mmCIF file of C-alpha atoms in Angstrom:
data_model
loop_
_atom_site.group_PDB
_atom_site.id
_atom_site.type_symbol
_atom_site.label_atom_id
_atom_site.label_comp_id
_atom_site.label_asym_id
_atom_site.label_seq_id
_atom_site.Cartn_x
_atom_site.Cartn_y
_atom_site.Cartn_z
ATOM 1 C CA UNK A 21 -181.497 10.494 -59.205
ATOM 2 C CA UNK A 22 -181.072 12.261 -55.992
ATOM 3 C CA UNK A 23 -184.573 13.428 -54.490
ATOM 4 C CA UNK A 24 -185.246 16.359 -52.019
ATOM 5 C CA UNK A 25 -184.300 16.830 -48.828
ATOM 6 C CA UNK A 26 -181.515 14.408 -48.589
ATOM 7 C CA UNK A 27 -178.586 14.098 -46.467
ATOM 8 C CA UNK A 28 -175.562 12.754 -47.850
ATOM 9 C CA UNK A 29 -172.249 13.516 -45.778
ATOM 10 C CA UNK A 30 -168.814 12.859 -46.016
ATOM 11 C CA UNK A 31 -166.929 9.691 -47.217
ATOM 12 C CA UNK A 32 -170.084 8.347 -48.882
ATOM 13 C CA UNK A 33 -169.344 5.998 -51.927
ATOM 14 C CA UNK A 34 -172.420 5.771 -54.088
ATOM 15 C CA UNK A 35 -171.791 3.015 -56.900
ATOM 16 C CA UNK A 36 -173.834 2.928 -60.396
ATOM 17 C CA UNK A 37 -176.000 -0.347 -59.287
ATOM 18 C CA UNK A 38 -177.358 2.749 -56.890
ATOM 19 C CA UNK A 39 -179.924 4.405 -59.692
ATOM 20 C CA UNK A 40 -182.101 6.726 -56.799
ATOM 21 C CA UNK A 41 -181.691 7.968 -53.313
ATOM 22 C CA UNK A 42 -185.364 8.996 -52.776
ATOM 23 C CA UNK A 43 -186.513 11.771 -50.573
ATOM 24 C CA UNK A 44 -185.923 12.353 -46.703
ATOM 25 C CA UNK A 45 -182.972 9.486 -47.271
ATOM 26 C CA UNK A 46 -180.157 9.740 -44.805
ATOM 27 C CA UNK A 47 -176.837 8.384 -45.516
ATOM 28 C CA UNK A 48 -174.603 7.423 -42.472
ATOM 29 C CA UNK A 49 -170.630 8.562 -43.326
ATOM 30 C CA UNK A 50 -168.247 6.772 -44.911
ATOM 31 C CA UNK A 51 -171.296 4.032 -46.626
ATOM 32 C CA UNK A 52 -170.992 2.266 -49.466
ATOM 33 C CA UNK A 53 -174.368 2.551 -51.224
ATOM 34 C CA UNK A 54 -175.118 -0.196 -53.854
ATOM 35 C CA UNK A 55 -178.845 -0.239 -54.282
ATOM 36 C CA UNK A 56 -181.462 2.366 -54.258
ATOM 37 C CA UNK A 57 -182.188 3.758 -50.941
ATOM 38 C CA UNK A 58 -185.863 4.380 -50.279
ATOM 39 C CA UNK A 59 -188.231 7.279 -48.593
ATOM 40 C CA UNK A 60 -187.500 8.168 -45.753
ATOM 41 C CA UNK A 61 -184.932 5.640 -45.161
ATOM 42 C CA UNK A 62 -181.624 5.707 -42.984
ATOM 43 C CA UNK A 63 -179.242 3.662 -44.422
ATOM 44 C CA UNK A 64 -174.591 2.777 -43.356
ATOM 45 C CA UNK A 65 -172.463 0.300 -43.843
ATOM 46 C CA UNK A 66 -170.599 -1.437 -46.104
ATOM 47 C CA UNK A 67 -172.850 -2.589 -48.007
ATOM 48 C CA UNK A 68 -175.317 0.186 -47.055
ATOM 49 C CA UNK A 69 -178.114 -1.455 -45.295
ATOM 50 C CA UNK A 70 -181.334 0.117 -43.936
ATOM 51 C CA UNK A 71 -181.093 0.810 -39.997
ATOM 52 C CA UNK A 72 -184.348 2.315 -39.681
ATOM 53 C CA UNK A 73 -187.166 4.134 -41.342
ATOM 54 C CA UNK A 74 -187.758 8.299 -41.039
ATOM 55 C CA UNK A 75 -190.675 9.877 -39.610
ATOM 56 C CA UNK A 76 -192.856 12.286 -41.238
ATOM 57 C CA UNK A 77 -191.930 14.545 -38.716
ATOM 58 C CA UNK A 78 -188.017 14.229 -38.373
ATOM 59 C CA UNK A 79 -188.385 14.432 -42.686
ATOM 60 C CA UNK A 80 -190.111 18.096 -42.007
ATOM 61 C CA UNK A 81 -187.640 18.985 -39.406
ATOM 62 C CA UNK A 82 -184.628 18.114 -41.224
ATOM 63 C CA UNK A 83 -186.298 20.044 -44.355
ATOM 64 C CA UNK A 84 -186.924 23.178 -42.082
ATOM 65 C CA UNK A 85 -183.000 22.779 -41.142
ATOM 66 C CA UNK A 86 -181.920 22.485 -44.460
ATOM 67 C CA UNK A 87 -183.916 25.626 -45.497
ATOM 68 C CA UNK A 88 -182.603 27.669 -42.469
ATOM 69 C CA UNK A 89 -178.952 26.629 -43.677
ATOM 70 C CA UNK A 90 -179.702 27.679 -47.205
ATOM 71 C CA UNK A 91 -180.793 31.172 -46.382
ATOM 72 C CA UNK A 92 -177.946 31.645 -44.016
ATOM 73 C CA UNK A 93 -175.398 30.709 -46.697
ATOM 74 C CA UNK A 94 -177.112 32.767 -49.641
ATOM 75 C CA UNK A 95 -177.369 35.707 -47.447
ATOM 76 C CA UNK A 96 -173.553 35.424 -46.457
ATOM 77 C CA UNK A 97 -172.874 35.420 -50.415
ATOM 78 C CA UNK A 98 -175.088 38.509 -51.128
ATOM 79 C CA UNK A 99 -173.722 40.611 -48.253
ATOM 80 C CA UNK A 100 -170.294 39.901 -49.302
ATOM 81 C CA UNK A 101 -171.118 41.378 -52.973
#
């Protein structure tokens, strides 16, 4: 299960011992993830191991962000219908 308001970029490996990436989780690139990561949680490596924890506030701004790049993208699709 992948939660809300993750970030997951390129190169990520995520095996099947990995059941949940729980919200506000940030991947680093090119990690292998074997176990769950957990809220708020930065994780890289290989194995993916937690480098540090998420505030509340870098969660909201990073949801904000991800919002903002939503709306551009779905507005780009509609004007080009």
């Amino acid at each position: 299960t992948i939660e809300d308001y993750v970030w997951i970029p390129t190169r990520v490996m995520i095996l099947p011992s990995c059941r949940k990436i729980e919200m506000g989780g940030v991947i680093s690139s090119g990690s292998v993830v074997v176990k769950n990561v957990e809220t708020m949680s930065v994780v890289g490596g290989n194995p993916a191991k937690v480098v540090r924890q998420l505030t509340e506030e870098e969660v909201e701004d990073n949801r904000h962000k991800a919002e903002h790049y939503v709306d551009l993208i779905f507005r780009k699709h509609t004007a080009q219908q």
